[in-house]
Structures are given as structure tokens and as C-alpha cells.
Coordinates of N, CA, C and O in Angstrom, one line a residue:
Q280 N -102.4 97.2 -103.1 CA -101.7 96.0 -103.0 C -102.6 94.8 -102.9 O -103.8 95.0 -102.7
V281 N -102.1 93.6 -103.0 CA -102.9 92.4 -102.9 C -103.4 92.2 -101.5 O -102.7 92.3 -100.5
Q282 N -104.7 92.1 -101.4 CA -105.3 91.9 -100.1 C -106.5 91.0 -100.2 O -107.3 91.0 -101.1
L283 N -106.7 90.2 -99.1 CA -107.9 89.3 -98.9 C -108.5 89.7 -97.6 O -107.7 89.7 -96.6
V284 N -109.8 89.9 -97.6 CA -110.4 90.3 -96.3 C -111.6 89.4 -96.1 O -112.5 89.3 -96.9
E285 N -111.5 88.6 -95.0 CA -112.6 87.7 -94.6 C -113.6 88.5 -93.7 O -113.3 89.4 -93.0
S286 N -114.9 88.0 -93.8 CA -115.9 88.5 -92.9 C -117.0 87.5 -92.8 O -117.0 86.5 -93.5
G287 N -117.9 87.7 -91.8 CA -119.0 86.8 -91.6 C -118.9 85.8 -90.5 O -119.8 85.0 -90.2
G288 N -117.7 85.9 -89.8 CA -117.6 85.0 -88.6 C -118.5 85.5 -87.4 O -119.1 86.6 -87.5
G289 N -118.5 84.7 -86.4 CA -119.3 85.1 -85.2 C -119.5 83.9 -84.3 O -118.9 82.8 -84.5
L290 N -120.4 84.1 -83.4 CA -120.9 83.1 -82.4 C -122.2 82.5 -82.9 O -123.1 83.3 -83.2
V291 N -122.2 81.2 -83.0 CA -123.5 80.5 -83.4 C -123.7 79.3 -82.6 O -122.7 78.7 -82.1
Q292 N -124.9 78.9 -82.4 CA -125.2 77.7 -81.6 C -125.0 76.5 -82.5 O -125.1 76.5 -83.7
P293 N -124.7 75.3 -81.9 CA -124.6 74.1 -82.6 C -125.8 73.8 -83.5 O -127.0 74.1 -83.1
G294 N -125.6 73.4 -84.7 CA -126.6 73.2 -85.7 C -126.9 74.5 -86.5 O -127.7 74.4 -87.5
G295 N -126.4 75.6 -86.2 CA -126.6 76.8 -86.9 C -125.7 76.9 -88.1 O -125.0 76.0 -88.5
S296 N -125.9 78.1 -88.8 CA -125.2 78.3 -90.1 C -124.5 79.7 -90.0 O -124.9 80.6 -89.4
L297 N -123.5 79.8 -90.8 CA -122.8 81.0 -91.1 C -122.3 81.0 -92.5 O -122.0 79.9 -93.1
R298 N -122.2 82.2 -93.1 CA -121.6 82.3 -94.4 C -120.4 83.2 -94.4 O -120.5 84.4 -94.0
L299 N -119.2 82.7 -94.6 CA -118.0 83.5 -94.6 C -117.8 84.1 -96.0 O -118.0 83.4 -97.0
S300 N -117.3 85.3 -96.1 CA -116.9 85.9 -97.4 C -115.5 86.2 -97.4 O -114.9 86.5 -96.3
C301 N -114.9 86.2 -98.6 CA -113.5 86.6 -98.8 C -113.4 87.5 -100.0 O -113.6 87.1 -101.1
A302 N -113.2 88.8 -99.7 CA -113.2 89.8 -100.7 C -111.7 90.1 -101.1 O -110.9 90.4 -100.2
A303 N -111.5 90.1 -102.4 CA -110.1 90.3 -102.9 C -110.0 91.7 -103.4 O -110.9 92.3 -104.0
S304 N -108.8 92.3 -103.2 CA -108.5 93.6 -103.8 C -107.1 93.6 -104.3 O -106.3 92.9 -103.7
G305 N -106.8 94.5 -105.3 CA -105.5 94.5 -105.8 C -105.2 93.5 -106.8 O -104.1 93.5 -107.5
F306 N -106.1 92.6 -107.0 CA -106.0 91.6 -108.1 C -107.4 91.0 -108.3 O -108.3 91.1 -107.5
T307 N -107.5 90.3 -109.5 CA -108.8 89.7 -109.8 C -108.7 88.2 -109.5 O -107.7 87.5 -109.8
L308 N -109.8 87.6 -108.9 CA -109.7 86.2 -108.5 C -109.9 85.2 -109.7 O -109.7 84.0 -109.5
D309 N -110.2 85.7 -110.9 CA -110.5 84.8 -112.0 C -109.5 83.7 -112.2 O -109.8 82.6 -112.5
D310 N -108.2 84.1 -112.1 CA -107.1 83.2 -112.4 C -106.5 82.5 -111.1 O -105.4 81.9 -111.2
Y311 N -107.2 82.6 -110.0 CA -106.7 82.1 -108.8 C -107.5 81.0 -108.2 O -108.8 81.1 -108.2
T312 N -106.8 80.0 -107.7 CA -107.5 79.0 -106.8 C -107.7 79.6 -105.4 O -106.8 80.3 -104.9
I313 N -108.8 79.4 -104.9 CA -109.2 79.9 -103.5 C -109.3 78.7 -102.6 O -109.9 77.7 -102.8
G314 N -108.7 78.9 -101.4 CA -108.8 77.9 -100.4 C -109.3 78.5 -99.1 O -109.1 79.7 -98.8
W315 N -110.0 77.7 -98.3 CA -110.4 78.1 -96.9 C -109.7 77.2 -96.0 O -109.7 76.0 -96.1
F316 N -109.1 77.8 -94.9 CA -108.3 77.1 -93.9 C -108.9 77.5 -92.6 O -109.6 78.5 -92.4
R317 N -108.6 76.7 -91.5 CA -109.0 77.0 -90.2 C -107.9 76.6 -89.2 O -107.2 75.7 -89.5
Q318 N -107.8 77.3 -88.1 CA -106.9 77.0 -87.1 C -107.5 77.2 -85.7 O -107.9 78.3 -85.4
A319 N -107.6 76.1 -85.0 CA -108.1 76.1 -83.6 C -107.0 76.3 -82.7 O -105.8 76.0 -83.0
P320 N -107.2 76.8 -81.5 CA -106.2 77.0 -80.5 C -105.3 75.7 -80.3 O -105.9 74.6 -80.0
G321 N -104.0 75.9 -80.3 CA -103.2 74.7 -80.1 C -103.0 73.7 -81.2 O -102.4 72.7 -81.0
K322 N -103.7 74.0 -82.3 CA -103.7 73.1 -83.5 C -103.0 73.7 -84.7 O -103.0 74.9 -84.8
E323 N -102.6 72.9 -85.6 CA -102.1 73.4 -86.9 C -103.2 73.9 -87.8 O -104.3 73.5 -87.6
R324 N -102.8 74.8 -88.7 CA -103.8 75.2 -89.7 C -104.2 74.1 -90.6 O -103.3 73.4 -91.1
E325 N -105.5 74.0 -90.8 CA -106.0 72.8 -91.5 C -106.8 73.3 -92.8 O -107.6 74.3 -92.7
G326 N -106.5 72.6 -93.9 CA -107.3 73.0 -95.1 C -108.7 72.4 -95.0 O -108.9 71.3 -94.7
V327 N -109.7 73.3 -95.3 CA -111.1 72.9 -95.1 C -111.7 72.7 -96.5 O -112.4 71.7 -96.7
S328 N -111.4 73.6 -97.5 CA -112.0 73.5 -98.8 C -111.2 74.3 -99.8 O -110.5 75.3 -99.4
C329 N -111.4 74.0 -101.0 CA -110.8 74.9 -102.1 C -111.6 74.7 -103.4 O -112.4 73.8 -103.5
I330 N -111.4 75.7 -104.2 CA -112.1 75.7 -105.5 C -111.2 76.2 -106.6 O -110.5 77.2 -106.4
T331 N -111.2 75.6 -107.7 CA -110.3 75.9 -108.8 C -110.8 77.2 -109.5 O -111.9 77.6 -109.4
S332 N -109.8 77.7 -110.3 CA -110.1 79.0 -111.0 C -110.9 78.7 -112.3 O -111.8 79.5 -112.7
S333 N -110.6 77.6 -113.0 CA -111.1 77.5 -114.3 C -112.5 76.9 -114.4 O -113.4 77.4 -115.0
D334 N -112.7 75.8 -113.7 CA -114.0 75.0 -113.8 C -114.7 74.8 -112.5 O -115.7 74.1 -112.5
G335 N -114.2 75.4 -111.4 CA -115.0 75.4 -110.2 C -115.0 74.0 -109.5 O -115.9 73.7 -108.7
R336 N -114.0 73.2 -109.8 CA -113.8 71.9 -109.1 C -113.6 72.2 -107.6 O -112.9 73.2 -107.3
T337 N -114.1 71.4 -106.8 CA -114.0 71.7 -105.3 C -113.4 70.5 -104.6 O -113.5 69.3 -105.0
Y338 N -112.9 70.8 -103.4 CA -112.4 69.8 -102.5 C -112.9 70.2 -101.1 O -113.0 71.4 -100.8
Y339 N -113.2 69.2 -100.3 CA -113.6 69.4 -98.9 C -112.9 68.3 -98.0 O -112.8 67.2 -98.4
V340 N -112.4 68.8 -96.9 CA -111.9 67.8 -95.9 C -113.1 67.0 -95.4 O -114.2 67.4 -95.4
D341 N -112.8 65.7 -95.1 CA -113.9 64.8 -94.7 C -114.8 65.3 -93.7 O -116.0 65.1 -93.7
S342 N -114.3 66.0 -92.7 CA -115.0 66.5 -91.5 C -116.1 67.5 -91.9 O -117.0 67.7 -91.1
V343 N -116.0 68.1 -93.0 CA -117.0 69.1 -93.4 C -117.9 68.7 -94.6 O -118.8 69.5 -95.0
K344 N -117.6 67.6 -95.2 CA -118.4 67.2 -96.4 C -119.8 67.1 -96.1 O -120.2 66.5 -95.1
G345 N -120.6 67.6 -97.0 CA -122.1 67.6 -96.8 C -122.6 68.7 -95.9 O -123.8 68.9 -95.8
R346 N -121.7 69.5 -95.3 CA -122.1 70.6 -94.4 C -121.7 71.9 -94.9 O -122.4 72.9 -94.8
F347 N -120.5 72.0 -95.5 CA -119.9 73.2 -96.0 C -120.0 73.3 -97.5 O -119.8 72.2 -98.2
T348 N -120.1 74.5 -98.1 CA -120.1 74.6 -99.5 C -119.3 75.8 -99.9 O -119.5 77.0 -99.4
I349 N -118.3 75.6 -100.7 CA -117.4 76.7 -101.2 C -118.0 77.2 -102.5 O -118.5 76.4 -103.3
S350 N -117.9 78.5 -102.8 CA -118.3 79.1 -104.0 C -117.5 80.3 -104.3 O -116.8 80.8 -103.4
R351 N -117.6 80.8 -105.5 CA -116.9 82.0 -105.9 C -117.8 82.9 -106.8 O -118.5 82.3 -107.6
D352 N -117.7 84.2 -106.7 CA -118.4 85.1 -107.7 C -117.3 86.0 -108.2 O -116.9 87.0 -107.6
N353 N -116.8 85.6 -109.4 CA -115.7 86.4 -110.0 C -116.1 87.8 -110.3 O -115.3 88.7 -110.2
A354 N -117.4 88.0 -110.6 CA -117.8 89.4 -110.9 C -117.7 90.3 -109.7 O -117.5 91.5 -109.8
K355 N -117.9 89.7 -108.5 CA -117.8 90.5 -107.3 C -116.4 90.3 -106.7 O -116.1 90.9 -105.6
N356 N -115.5 89.6 -107.3 CA -114.2 89.3 -106.8 C -114.2 88.8 -105.4 O -113.4 89.2 -104.5
T357 N -115.1 87.9 -105.1 CA -115.4 87.4 -103.8 C -115.6 85.9 -103.8 O -116.2 85.4 -104.7
A358 N -115.1 85.2 -102.7 CA -115.3 83.8 -102.5 C -116.1 83.7 -101.2 O -116.1 84.6 -100.4
Y359 N -116.8 82.5 -101.1 CA -117.6 82.3 -100.0 C -117.4 80.9 -99.4 O -117.0 80.0 -100.1
L360 N -117.8 80.7 -98.1 CA -117.8 79.4 -97.5 C -119.1 79.4 -96.7 O -119.2 80.0 -95.7
Q361 N -120.1 78.7 -97.2 CA -121.4 78.5 -96.5 C -121.2 77.3 -95.6 O -120.9 76.2 -96.0
M362 N -121.5 77.5 -94.3 CA -121.3 76.5 -93.3 C -122.6 76.2 -92.6 O -123.2 77.1 -92.0
N363 N -123.1 75.0 -92.8 CA -124.3 74.6 -92.2 C -124.1 73.5 -91.1 O -123.0 72.9 -91.1
S364 N -125.1 73.3 -90.3 CA -125.0 72.2 -89.3 C -123.7 72.3 -88.5 O -123.0 71.3 -88.3
L365 N -123.4 73.5 -88.1 CA -122.1 73.7 -87.4 C -122.0 72.9 -86.1 O -123.0 72.8 -85.4
K366 N -120.8 72.5 -85.8 CA -120.5 71.7 -84.6 C -119.5 72.5 -83.7 O -118.7 73.3 -84.3
P367 N -119.5 72.2 -82.4 CA -118.4 72.9 -81.6 C -117.0 72.6 -82.1 O -116.2 73.5 -82.0
E368 N -116.8 71.5 -82.7 CA -115.4 71.3 -83.2 C -115.1 72.1 -84.5 O -113.9 72.0 -84.9
D369 N -116.0 72.8 -85.0 CA -115.7 73.7 -86.1 C -115.2 75.1 -85.6 O -114.8 75.9 -86.4
T370 N -115.2 75.2 -84.3 CA -114.7 76.5 -83.7 C -113.2 76.7 -84.1 O -112.4 75.8 -83.9
A371 N -112.9 77.8 -84.7 CA -111.5 78.1 -85.1 C -111.5 79.5 -85.7 O -112.6 80.1 -86.0
V372 N -110.3 80.0 -86.0 CA -110.2 81.1 -86.9 C -110.1 80.6 -88.3 O -109.3 79.7 -88.6
Y373 N -110.9 81.2 -89.2 CA -111.0 80.8 -90.6 C -110.3 81.8 -91.5 O -110.5 83.0 -91.3
Y374 N -109.5 81.2 -92.3 CA -108.7 82.1 -93.2 C -109.0 81.7 -94.7 O -109.2 80.5 -95.0
C375 N -109.1 82.7 -95.5 CA -109.1 82.4 -97.0 C -107.7 82.7 -97.5 O -106.9 83.5 -97.0
A376 N -107.4 82.0 -98.6 CA -106.1 82.1 -99.2 C -106.3 81.9 -100.7 O -107.3 81.4 -101.2
A377 N -105.3 82.4 -101.4 CA -105.4 82.4 -102.9 C -104.0 82.2 -103.5 O -103.0 82.6 -102.9
N378 N -104.0 81.5 -104.6 CA -102.7 81.4 -105.4 C -103.1 81.3 -106.9 O -104.1 80.6 -107.2
Q379 N -102.3 81.9 -107.7 CA -102.5 81.9 -109.1 C -102.4 80.5 -109.6 O -101.5 79.7 -109.2
G380 N -103.3 80.1 -110.5 CA -103.3 78.7 -111.0 C -104.6 78.0 -110.8 O -105.5 78.5 -110.3
D381 N -104.5 76.8 -111.3 CA -105.7 75.9 -111.3 C -105.4 74.6 -110.7 O -104.9 73.7 -111.4
F382 N -105.7 74.4 -109.4 CA -105.3 73.2 -108.7 C -106.2 73.0 -107.5 O -106.9 74.0 -107.1
L383 N -106.2 71.8 -107.0 CA -106.9 71.5 -105.7 C -105.8 71.1 -104.7 O -105.1 70.2 -104.9
S384 N -105.8 71.9 -103.6 CA -104.8 71.6 -102.6 C -105.2 72.1 -101.3 O -105.8 73.2 -101.2
D385 N -104.9 71.3 -100.2 CA -105.2 71.7 -98.9 C -103.9 72.0 -98.1 O -103.9 72.0 -96.9
Y386 N -102.8 72.2 -98.9 CA -101.5 72.5 -98.3 C -101.3 74.0 -98.1 O -101.4 74.7 -99.1
V387 N -101.0 74.4 -96.9 CA -100.8 75.8 -96.6 C -99.7 76.4 -97.6 O -99.8 77.5 -98.1
E388 N -98.7 75.6 -97.9 CA -97.6 76.1 -98.6 C -97.9 76.4 -100.1 O -97.1 77.0 -100.8
E389 N -99.1 75.9 -100.6 CA -99.5 76.1 -101.9 C -100.1 77.5 -102.2 O -100.3 77.8 -103.3
Y390 N -100.3 78.2 -101.1 CA -101.0 79.5 -101.3 C -100.2 80.7 -100.9 O -99.6 80.7 -99.8
A391 N -100.1 81.7 -101.7 CA -99.2 82.8 -101.5 C -99.9 83.9 -100.8 O -99.2 84.7 -100.1
Y392 N -101.2 84.1 -100.9 CA -101.9 85.2 -100.4 C -102.9 84.8 -99.3 O -103.6 83.8 -99.5
W393 N -102.9 85.5 -98.2 CA -103.8 85.1 -97.1 C -104.5 86.3 -96.5 O -104.0 87.4 -96.5
G394 N -105.7 86.1 -96.0 CA -106.4 87.1 -95.3 C -106.0 87.0 -93.8 O -105.2 86.2 -93.4
Q395 N -106.6 87.9 -93.0 CA -106.3 88.1 -91.6 C -107.0 87.1 -90.7 O -106.7 87.0 -89.6
G396 N -108.1 86.5 -91.3 CA -108.8 85.5 -90.5 C -110.1 86.1 -89.9 O -110.1 87.3 -89.6
T397 N -111.0 85.2 -89.7 CA -112.3 85.6 -89.0 C -112.6 84.5 -88.0 O -112.6 83.3 -88.3
Q398 N -113.0 84.9 -86.8 CA -113.3 83.9 -85.7 C -114.7 83.3 -85.9 O -115.7 84.0 -86.1
V399 N -114.8 82.0 -85.8 CA -116.0 81.3 -85.8 C -116.1 80.5 -84.5 O -115.2 79.7 -84.2
T400 N -117.1 80.7 -83.7 CA -117.3 80.1 -82.4 C -118.6 79.4 -82.4 O -119.7 80.0 -82.6
V401 N -118.6 78.1 -82.2 CA -119.9 77.3 -82.2 C -120.0 76.8 -80.7 O -119.3 76.0 -80.3
S402 N -121.0 77.4 -80.1 CA -121.2 77.1 -78.7 C -122.7 77.4 -78.3 O -123.3 78.3 -78.8
S403 N -123.2 76.6 -77.3 CA -124.5 76.9 -76.8 C -124.4 77.7 -75.5 O -125.4 78.1 -74.9

């Protein structure tokens, strides 16, 4: 069945880095736009970044521009989110999501498939 599995979360000090991975199974990512979202306690799920299927166009929410980089390796059926210069306000559960098509969107409703999430905690 269609499945997305995130990994790479953890506890990191402010200024540190983490790389999240999103492995797909049951389908190939080639024709899918991939999005990364996050949800902090008591807050709504927020779109962080996304990457198109065809030409790798990317989107970043303003708060992560210059610090986070989204990428995809279709040969490995995996997407990534490299997070540098992490801040305490980046603490959240991070989710990857996918939907067939070629678009840039940070709307939760645009994505049909979701992973279970991975916790990222930025704290000293």
C-alpha cells in the first residue's frame, strides 16, 4: 500500500543541523509533488517547504528561507529536508506529504498521502 515514512528527527542544540528523510513505498515519487509540514503543540499544521515533480521548483515558508533545503532523489524514492541553523521555534513534529501532480502548495488539503511524522526538538 502507499506509505511515506519519515526519519532523521531528534534533539539538537540551537544552531545545529538535522536531515529528515521521507521514504516512499507502494508508489514512485517521480510524478508526485512532495511537501514538508510541521506541527508544534497547540498550533495548526504549517507548510514548510515543497518541491515539484517535473522540474524541482521549490517553495519555502519565510521563517525557514536560507536555512532549510528540500530535495528529492527519485532513484531512491526518497525526499529530504536539510535543516541548518536550527532555532527553538523550529521544534515540532515534521511530516512529509505527497500528491500526484506538479504544483507548489503549502496547503494541507492539497496533499493526499502523509507520513506518521518525526519529532524535531531544538533545545540547549
